[in-house]
PDB file of C-alpha atoms in Angstrom:
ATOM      1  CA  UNK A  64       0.000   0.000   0.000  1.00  0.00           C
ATOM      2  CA  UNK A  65       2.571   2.316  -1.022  1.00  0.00           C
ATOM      3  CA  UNK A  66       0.912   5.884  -1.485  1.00  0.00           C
ATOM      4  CA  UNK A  67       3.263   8.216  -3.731  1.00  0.00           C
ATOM      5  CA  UNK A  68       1.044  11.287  -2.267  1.00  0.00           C
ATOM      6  CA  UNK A  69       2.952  10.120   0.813  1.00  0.00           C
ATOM      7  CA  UNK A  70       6.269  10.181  -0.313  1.00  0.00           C
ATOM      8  CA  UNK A  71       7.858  13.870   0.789  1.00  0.00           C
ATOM      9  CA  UNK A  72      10.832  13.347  -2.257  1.00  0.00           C
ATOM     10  CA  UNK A  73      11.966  11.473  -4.230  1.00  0.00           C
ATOM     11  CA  UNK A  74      14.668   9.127  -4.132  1.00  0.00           C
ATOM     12  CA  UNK A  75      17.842   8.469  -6.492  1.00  0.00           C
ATOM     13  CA  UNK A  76      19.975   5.518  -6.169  1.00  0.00           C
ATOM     14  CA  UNK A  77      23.043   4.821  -8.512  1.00  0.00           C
ATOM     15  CA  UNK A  78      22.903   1.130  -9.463  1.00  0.00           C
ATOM     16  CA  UNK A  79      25.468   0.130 -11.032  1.00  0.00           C
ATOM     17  CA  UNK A  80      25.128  -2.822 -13.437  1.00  0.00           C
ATOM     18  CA  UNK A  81      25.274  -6.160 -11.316  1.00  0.00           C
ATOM     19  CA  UNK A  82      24.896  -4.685  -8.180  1.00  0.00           C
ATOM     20  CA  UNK A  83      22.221  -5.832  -5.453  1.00  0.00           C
ATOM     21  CA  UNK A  84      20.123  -2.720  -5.838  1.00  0.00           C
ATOM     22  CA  UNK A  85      20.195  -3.029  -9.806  1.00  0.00           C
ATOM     23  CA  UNK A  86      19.130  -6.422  -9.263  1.00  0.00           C
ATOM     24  CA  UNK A  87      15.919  -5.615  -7.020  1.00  0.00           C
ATOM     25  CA  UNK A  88      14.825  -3.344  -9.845  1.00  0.00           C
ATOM     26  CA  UNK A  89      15.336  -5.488 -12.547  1.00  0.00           C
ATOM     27  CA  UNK A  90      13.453  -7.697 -10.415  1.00  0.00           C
ATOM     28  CA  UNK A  91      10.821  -5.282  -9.845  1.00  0.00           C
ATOM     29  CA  UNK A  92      11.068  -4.334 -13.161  1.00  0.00           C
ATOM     30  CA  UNK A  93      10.539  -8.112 -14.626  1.00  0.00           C
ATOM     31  CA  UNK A  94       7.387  -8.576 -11.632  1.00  0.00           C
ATOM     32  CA  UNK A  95       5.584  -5.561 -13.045  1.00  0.00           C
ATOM     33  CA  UNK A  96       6.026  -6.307 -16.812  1.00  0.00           C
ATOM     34  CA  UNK A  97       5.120  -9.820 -16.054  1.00  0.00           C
ATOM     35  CA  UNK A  98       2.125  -9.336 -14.031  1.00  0.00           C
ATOM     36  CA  UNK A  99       3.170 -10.790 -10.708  1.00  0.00           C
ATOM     37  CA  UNK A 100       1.510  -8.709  -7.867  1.00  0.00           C
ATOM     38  CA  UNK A 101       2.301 -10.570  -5.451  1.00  0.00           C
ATOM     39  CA  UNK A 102       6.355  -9.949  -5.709  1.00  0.00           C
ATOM     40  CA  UNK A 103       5.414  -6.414  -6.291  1.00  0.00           C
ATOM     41  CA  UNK A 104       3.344  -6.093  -3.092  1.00  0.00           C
ATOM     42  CA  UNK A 105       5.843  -7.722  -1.135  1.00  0.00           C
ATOM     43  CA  UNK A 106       8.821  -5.198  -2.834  1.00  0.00           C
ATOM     44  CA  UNK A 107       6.143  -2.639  -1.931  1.00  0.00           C
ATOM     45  CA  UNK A 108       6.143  -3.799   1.991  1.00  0.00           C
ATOM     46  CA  UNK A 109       9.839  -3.828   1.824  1.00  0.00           C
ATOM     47  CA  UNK A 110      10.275  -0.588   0.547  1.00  0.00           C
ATOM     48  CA  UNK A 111       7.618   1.049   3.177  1.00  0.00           C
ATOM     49  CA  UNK A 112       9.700   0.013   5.729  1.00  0.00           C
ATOM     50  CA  UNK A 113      12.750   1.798   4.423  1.00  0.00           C
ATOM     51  CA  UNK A 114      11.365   4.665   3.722  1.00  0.00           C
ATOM     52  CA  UNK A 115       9.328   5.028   6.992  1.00  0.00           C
ATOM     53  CA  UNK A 116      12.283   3.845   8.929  1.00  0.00           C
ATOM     54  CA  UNK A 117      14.144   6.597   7.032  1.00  0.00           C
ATOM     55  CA  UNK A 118      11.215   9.296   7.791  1.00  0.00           C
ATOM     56  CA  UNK A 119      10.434   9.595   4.037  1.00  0.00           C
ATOM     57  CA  UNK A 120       7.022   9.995   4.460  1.00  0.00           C
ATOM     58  CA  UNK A 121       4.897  12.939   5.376  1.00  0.00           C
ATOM     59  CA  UNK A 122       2.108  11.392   7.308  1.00  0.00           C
ATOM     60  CA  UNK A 123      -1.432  13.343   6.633  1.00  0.00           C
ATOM     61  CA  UNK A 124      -2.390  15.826   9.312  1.00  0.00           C
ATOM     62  CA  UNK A 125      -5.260  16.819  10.473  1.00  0.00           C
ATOM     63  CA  UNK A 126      -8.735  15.292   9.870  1.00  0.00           C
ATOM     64  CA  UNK A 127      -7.640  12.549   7.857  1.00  0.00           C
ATOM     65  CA  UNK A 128      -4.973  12.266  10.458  1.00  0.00           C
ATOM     66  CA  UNK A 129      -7.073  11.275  13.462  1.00  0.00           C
ATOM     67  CA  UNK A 130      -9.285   8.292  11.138  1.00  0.00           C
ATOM     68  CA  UNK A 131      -5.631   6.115  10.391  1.00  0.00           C
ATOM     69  CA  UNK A 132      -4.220   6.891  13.820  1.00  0.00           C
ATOM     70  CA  UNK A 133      -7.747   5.425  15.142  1.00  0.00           C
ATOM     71  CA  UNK A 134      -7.338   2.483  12.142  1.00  0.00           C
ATOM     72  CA  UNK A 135      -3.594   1.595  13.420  1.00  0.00           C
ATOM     73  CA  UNK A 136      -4.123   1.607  16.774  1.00  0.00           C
ATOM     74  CA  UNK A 137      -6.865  -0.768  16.175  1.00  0.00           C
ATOM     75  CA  UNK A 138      -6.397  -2.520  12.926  1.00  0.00           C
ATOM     76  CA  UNK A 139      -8.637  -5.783  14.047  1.00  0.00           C
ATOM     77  CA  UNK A 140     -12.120  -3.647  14.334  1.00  0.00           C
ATOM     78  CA  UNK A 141     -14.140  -3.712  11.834  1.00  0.00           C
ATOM     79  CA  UNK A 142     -14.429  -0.236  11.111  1.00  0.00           C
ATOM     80  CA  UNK A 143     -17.067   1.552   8.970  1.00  0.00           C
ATOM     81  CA  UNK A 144     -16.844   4.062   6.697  1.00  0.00           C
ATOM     82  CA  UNK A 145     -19.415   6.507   8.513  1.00  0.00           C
ATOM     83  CA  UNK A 146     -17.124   5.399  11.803  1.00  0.00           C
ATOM     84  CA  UNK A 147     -14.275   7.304   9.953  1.00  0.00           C
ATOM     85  CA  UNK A 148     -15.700  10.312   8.524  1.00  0.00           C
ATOM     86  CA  UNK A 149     -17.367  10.700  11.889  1.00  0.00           C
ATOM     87  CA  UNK A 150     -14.060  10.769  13.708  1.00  0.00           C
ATOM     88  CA  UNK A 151     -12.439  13.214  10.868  1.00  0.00           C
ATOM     89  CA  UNK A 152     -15.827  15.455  10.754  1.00  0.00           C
ATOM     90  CA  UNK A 153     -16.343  14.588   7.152  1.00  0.00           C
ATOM     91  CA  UNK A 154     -19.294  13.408   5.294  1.00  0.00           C
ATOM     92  CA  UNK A 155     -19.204   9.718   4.002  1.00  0.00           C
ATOM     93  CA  UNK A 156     -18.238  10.794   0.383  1.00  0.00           C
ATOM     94  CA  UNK A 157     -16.267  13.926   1.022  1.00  0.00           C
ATOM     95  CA  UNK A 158     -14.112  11.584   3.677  1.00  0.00           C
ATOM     96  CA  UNK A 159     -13.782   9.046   1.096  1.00  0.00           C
ATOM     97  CA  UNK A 160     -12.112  11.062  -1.600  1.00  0.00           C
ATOM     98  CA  UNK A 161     -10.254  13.095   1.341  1.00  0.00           C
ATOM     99  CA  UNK A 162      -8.772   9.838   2.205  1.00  0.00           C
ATOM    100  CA  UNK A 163      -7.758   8.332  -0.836  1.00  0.00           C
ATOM    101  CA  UNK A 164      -5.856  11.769  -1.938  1.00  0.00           C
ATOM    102  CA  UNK A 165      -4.048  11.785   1.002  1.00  0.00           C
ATOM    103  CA  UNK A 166      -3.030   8.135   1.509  1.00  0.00           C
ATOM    104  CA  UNK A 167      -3.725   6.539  -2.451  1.00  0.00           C
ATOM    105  CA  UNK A 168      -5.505   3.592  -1.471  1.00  0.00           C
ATOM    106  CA  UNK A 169      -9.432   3.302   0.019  1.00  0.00           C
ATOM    107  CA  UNK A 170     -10.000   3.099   3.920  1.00  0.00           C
ATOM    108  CA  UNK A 171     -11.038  -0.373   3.048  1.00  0.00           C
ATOM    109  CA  UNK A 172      -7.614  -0.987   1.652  1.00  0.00           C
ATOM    110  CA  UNK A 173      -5.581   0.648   4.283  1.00  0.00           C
ATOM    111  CA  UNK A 174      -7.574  -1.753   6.716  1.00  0.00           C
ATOM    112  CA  UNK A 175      -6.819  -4.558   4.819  1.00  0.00           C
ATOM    113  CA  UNK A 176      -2.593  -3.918   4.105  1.00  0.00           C
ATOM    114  CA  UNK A 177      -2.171  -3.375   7.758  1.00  0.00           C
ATOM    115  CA  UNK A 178      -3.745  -6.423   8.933  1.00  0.00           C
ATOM    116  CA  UNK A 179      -1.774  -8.403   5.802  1.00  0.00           C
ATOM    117  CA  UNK A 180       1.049  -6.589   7.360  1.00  0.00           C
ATOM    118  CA  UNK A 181       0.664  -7.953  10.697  1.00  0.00           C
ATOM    119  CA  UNK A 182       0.041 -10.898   9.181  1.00  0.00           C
ATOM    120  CA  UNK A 183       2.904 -11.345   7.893  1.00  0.00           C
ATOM    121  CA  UNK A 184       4.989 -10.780  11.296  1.00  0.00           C
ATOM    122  CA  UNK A 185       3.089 -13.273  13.490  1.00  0.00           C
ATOM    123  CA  UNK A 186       2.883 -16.136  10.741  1.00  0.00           C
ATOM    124  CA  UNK A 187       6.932 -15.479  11.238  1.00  0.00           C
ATOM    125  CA  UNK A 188       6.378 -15.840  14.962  1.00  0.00           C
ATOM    126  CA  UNK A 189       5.077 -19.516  14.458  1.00  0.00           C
ATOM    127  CA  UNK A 190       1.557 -18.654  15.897  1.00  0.00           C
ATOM    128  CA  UNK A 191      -1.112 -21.331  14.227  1.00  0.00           C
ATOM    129  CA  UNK A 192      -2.669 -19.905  11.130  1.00  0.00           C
ATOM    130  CA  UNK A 193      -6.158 -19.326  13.106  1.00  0.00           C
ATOM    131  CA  UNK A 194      -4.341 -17.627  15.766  1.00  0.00           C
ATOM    132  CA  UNK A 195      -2.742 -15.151  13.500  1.00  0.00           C
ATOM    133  CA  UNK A 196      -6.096 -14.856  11.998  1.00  0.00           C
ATOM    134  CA  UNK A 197      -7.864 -13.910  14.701  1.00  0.00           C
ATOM    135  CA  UNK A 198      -5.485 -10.929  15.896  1.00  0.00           C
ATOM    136  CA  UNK A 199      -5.576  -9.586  12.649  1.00  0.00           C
ATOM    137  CA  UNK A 200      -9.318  -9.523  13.100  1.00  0.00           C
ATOM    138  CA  UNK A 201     -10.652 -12.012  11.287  1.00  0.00           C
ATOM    139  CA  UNK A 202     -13.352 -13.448  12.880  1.00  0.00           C
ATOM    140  CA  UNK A 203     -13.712 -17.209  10.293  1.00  0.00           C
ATOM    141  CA  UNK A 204     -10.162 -18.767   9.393  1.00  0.00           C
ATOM    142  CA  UNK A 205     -11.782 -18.673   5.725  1.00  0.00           C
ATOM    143  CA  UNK A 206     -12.471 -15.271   4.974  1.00  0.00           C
ATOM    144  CA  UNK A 207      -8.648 -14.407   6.340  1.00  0.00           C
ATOM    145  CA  UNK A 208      -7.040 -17.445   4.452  1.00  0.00           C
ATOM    146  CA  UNK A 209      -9.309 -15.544   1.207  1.00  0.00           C
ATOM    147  CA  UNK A 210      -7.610 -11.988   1.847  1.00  0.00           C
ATOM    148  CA  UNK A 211      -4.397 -13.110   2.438  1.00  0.00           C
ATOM    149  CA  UNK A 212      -4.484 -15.013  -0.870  1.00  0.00           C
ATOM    150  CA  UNK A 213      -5.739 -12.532  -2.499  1.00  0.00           C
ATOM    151  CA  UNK A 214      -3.052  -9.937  -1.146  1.00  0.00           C
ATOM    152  CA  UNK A 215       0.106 -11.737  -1.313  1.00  0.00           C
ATOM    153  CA  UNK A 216      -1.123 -14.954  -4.006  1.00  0.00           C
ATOM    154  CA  UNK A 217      -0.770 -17.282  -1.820  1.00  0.00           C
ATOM    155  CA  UNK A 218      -2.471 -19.152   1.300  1.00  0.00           C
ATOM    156  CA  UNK A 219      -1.103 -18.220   4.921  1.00  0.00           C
ATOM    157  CA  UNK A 220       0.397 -21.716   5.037  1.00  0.00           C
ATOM    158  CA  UNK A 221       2.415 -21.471   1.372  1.00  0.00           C
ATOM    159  CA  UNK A 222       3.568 -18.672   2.808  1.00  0.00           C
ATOM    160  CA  UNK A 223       4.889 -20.035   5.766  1.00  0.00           C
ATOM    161  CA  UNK A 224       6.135 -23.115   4.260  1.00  0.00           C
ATOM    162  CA  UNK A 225       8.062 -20.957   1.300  1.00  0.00           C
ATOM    163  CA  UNK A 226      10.590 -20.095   3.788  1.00  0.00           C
ATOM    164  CA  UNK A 227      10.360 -16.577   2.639  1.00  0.00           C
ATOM    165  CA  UNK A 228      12.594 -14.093   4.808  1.00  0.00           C
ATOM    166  CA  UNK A 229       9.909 -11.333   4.649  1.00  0.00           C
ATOM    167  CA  UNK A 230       9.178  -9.409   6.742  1.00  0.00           C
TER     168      UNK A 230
END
């Protein structure tokens, strides 16, 4: 869920030909011209981190602000919309379109990448799949087994059993 109308500049990296970071984007480049989301997504993840970890992101202020702090803090709630414009002091549409400008992706979507996120980080811990499905507030093993295929293309247990050094 990288957001460009997040990112505060832009970066340049020299990559010199058969270096690591010219590899990753060949890599990335290859993923995107072949249509694998999934290894784009998970470059995606990895490059959030950097750049967060690396305070290259101006976070939104204000109204919008207060609905992703409230959406972080408690990523497993099943949040509505009107719950979010309510707590930014926004009408339902007008919040909508606020939030997408400022982050690039729907509330809905937000929601969903942080719980893949956490995901992620507790199938590492070697919690049981339902465990790690239920806090990342999922209420049937099912439905979280569905979005976590459908994020990252694969079930929770592929995942696990790739042996994949992310995150």
């Amino acid at each position: 869920d990288i957001a460009p109308a997040l990112l505060r500049r832009t970066l340049t990296l020299e990559a010199p030909q058969g270096s690591i970071v010219r590899g990753i984007f060949d890599a990335l480049r290859a993923a995107v011209c072949g249509g694998e989301g999934r290894v784009v997504r998970l470059l995606s993840d990895a490059f959030e981190q950097y750049c967060v970890g690396r305070e290259l992101f101006a976070m939104p202020e204000g109204e919008i602000a207060r609905a992703l702090a409230a959406m972080a803090a408690e990523f497993r709630k099943n949040w509505s919309v009107a719950e979010l414009s309510a707590l930014a002091g926004y009408s339902e549409p007008y919040f909508i379109r606020r939030f997408r400008a400022e982050t690039g992706v729907s509330p809905h979507q937000y929601l969903i990448g942080r719980r893949m996120k956490e995901a992620l980080r507790l199938l590492w811990s070697g919690l049981p799949v339902s465990e790690v499905a239920r806090r990342c507030g999922y209420a049937e093993l099912k439905a979280f087994s569905r979005s976590f295929r459908r994020w990252y293309g694969l079930s929770p247990s592929q995942y696990r059993e790739s042996g994949r050094l992310y995150p």
